[in-house]
Coordinates of N, CA and C in Angstrom, one line a residue:
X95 N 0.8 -1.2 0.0 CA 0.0 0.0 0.0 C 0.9 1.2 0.0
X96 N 0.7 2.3 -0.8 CA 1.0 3.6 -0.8 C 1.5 4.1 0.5
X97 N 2.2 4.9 0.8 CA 2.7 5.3 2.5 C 1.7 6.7 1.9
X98 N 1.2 7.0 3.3 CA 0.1 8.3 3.3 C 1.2 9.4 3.9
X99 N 0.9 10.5 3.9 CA 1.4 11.5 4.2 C 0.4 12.9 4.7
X100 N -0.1 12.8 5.7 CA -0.9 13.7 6.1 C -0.9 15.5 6.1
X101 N 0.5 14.9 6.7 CA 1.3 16.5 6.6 C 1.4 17.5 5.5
X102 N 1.5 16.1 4.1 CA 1.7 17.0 3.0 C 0.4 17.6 2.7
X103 N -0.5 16.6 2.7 CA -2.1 17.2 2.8 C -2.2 18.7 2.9
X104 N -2.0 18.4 4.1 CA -1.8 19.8 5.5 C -1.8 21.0 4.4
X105 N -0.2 20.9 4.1 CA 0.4 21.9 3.5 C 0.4 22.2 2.1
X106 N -0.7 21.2 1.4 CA -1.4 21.4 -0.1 C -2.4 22.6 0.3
X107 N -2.9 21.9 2.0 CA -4.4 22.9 1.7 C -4.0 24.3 1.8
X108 N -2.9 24.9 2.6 CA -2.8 25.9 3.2 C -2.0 26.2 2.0
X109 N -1.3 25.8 0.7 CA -1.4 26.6 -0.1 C -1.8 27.0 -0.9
X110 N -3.3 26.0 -0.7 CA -4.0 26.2 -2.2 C -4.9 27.5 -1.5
X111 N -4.8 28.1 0.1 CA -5.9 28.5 0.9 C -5.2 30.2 1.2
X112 N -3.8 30.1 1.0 CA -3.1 31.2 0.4 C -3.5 32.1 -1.2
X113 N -3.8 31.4 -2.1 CA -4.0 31.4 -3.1 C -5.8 31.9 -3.8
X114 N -6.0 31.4 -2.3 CA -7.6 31.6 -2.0 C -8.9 30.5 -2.7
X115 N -8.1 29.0 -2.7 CA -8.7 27.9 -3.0 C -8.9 27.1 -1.6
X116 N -10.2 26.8 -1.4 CA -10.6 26.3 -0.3 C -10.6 24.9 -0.3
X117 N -9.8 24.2 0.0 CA -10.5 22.9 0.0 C -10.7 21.8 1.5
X118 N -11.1 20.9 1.5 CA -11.0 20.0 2.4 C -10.3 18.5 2.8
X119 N -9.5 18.3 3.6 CA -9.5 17.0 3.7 C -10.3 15.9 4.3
X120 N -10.3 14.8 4.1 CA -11.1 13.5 4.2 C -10.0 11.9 4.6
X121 N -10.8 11.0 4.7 CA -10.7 9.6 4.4 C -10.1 9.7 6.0
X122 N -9.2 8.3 5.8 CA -8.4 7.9 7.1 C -6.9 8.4 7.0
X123 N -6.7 9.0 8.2 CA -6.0 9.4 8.4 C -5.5 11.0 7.7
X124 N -6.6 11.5 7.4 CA -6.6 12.7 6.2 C -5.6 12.7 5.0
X125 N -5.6 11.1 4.5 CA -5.1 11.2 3.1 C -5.5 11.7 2.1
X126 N -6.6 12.3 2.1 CA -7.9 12.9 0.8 C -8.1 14.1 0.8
X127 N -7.9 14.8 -0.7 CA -8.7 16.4 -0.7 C -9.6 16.1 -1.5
X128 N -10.7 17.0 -0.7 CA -11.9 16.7 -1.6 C -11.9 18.2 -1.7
X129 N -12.2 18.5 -3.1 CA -12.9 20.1 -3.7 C -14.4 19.8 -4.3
X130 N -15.1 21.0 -3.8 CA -16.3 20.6 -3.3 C -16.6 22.6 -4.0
X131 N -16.9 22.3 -5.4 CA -16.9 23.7 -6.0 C -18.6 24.1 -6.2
X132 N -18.9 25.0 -6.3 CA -20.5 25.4 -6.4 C -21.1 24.9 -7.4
X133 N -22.5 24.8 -7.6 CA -23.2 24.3 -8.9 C -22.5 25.1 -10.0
X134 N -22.3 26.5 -9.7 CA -22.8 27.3 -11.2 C -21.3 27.9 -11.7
X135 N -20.5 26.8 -11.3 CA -19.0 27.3 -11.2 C -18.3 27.2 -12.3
X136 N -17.9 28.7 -13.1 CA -17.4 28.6 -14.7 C -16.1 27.7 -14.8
X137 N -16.3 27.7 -16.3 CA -14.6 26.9 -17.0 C -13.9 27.8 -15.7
X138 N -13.8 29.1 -16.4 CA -12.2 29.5 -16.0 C -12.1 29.8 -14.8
X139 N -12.9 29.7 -13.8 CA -12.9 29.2 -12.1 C -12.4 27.9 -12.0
X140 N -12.7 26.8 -12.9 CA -12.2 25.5 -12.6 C -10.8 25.7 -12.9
X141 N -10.6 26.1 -13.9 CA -9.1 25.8 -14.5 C -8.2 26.9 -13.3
X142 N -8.6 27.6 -12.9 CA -8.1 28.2 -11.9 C -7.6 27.6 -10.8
X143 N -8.7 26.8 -10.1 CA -8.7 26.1 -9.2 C -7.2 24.9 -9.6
X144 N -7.8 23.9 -10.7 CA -6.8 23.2 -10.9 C -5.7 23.6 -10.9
X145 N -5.2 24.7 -11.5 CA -3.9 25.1 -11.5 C -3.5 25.7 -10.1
X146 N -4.3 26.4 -9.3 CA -3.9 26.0 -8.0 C -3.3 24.5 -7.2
X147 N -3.9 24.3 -7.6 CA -4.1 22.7 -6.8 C -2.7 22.3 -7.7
X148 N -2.5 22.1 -9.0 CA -1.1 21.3 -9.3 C 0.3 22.0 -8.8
X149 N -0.1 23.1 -9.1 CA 1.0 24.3 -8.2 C 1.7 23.8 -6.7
X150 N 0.3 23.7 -6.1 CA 0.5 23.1 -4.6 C 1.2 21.8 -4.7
X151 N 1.1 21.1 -5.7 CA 0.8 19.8 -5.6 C 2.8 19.5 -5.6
X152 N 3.1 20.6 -7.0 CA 4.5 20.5 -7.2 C 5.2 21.1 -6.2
X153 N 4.7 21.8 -5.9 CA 6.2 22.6 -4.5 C 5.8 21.6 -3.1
X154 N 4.8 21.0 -2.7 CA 4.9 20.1 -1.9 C 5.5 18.8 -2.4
X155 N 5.7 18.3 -3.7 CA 6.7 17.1 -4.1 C 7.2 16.4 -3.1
X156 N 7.9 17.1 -2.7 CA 9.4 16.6 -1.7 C 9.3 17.1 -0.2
X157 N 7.9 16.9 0.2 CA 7.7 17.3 1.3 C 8.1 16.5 2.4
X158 N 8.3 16.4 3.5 CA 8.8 17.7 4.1 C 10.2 19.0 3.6
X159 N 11.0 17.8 2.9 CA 12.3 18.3 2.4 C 12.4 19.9 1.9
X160 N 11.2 20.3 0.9 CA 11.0 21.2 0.2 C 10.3 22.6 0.9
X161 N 10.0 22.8 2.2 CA 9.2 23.6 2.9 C 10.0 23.8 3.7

């Protein structure tokens, strides 16, 4: 099984929450982000969001190492 990493979680949300993308964690052990965007929510809010989120996703890579 995958080794989980909570921490990095942590510090996805808080920079996607700098950025001003809200998201939430879930599952066990808070392995999971769940984005949970409005009904009426355009393309270019999504694609926004997403590029948030991969942003985060890269500078946390090598976490804890990279922070």
């Amino acid at each position: 099984a995958p080794e989980t990493n909570p921490d990095r979680v942590k510090k996805i949300r808080e920079y996607c929450h700098e950025k001003g993308l809200v998201l939430l964690s879930c599952g066990r052990e808070e392995q999971a982000i769940r984005f949970i965007p409005p009904l009426i929510i355009q393309k270019k809010e999504a694609d926004l969001a997403l590029s948030i989120f991969a942003d985060a996703v890269r500078v946390t890579r090598e976490y804890p190492r990279a922070l």
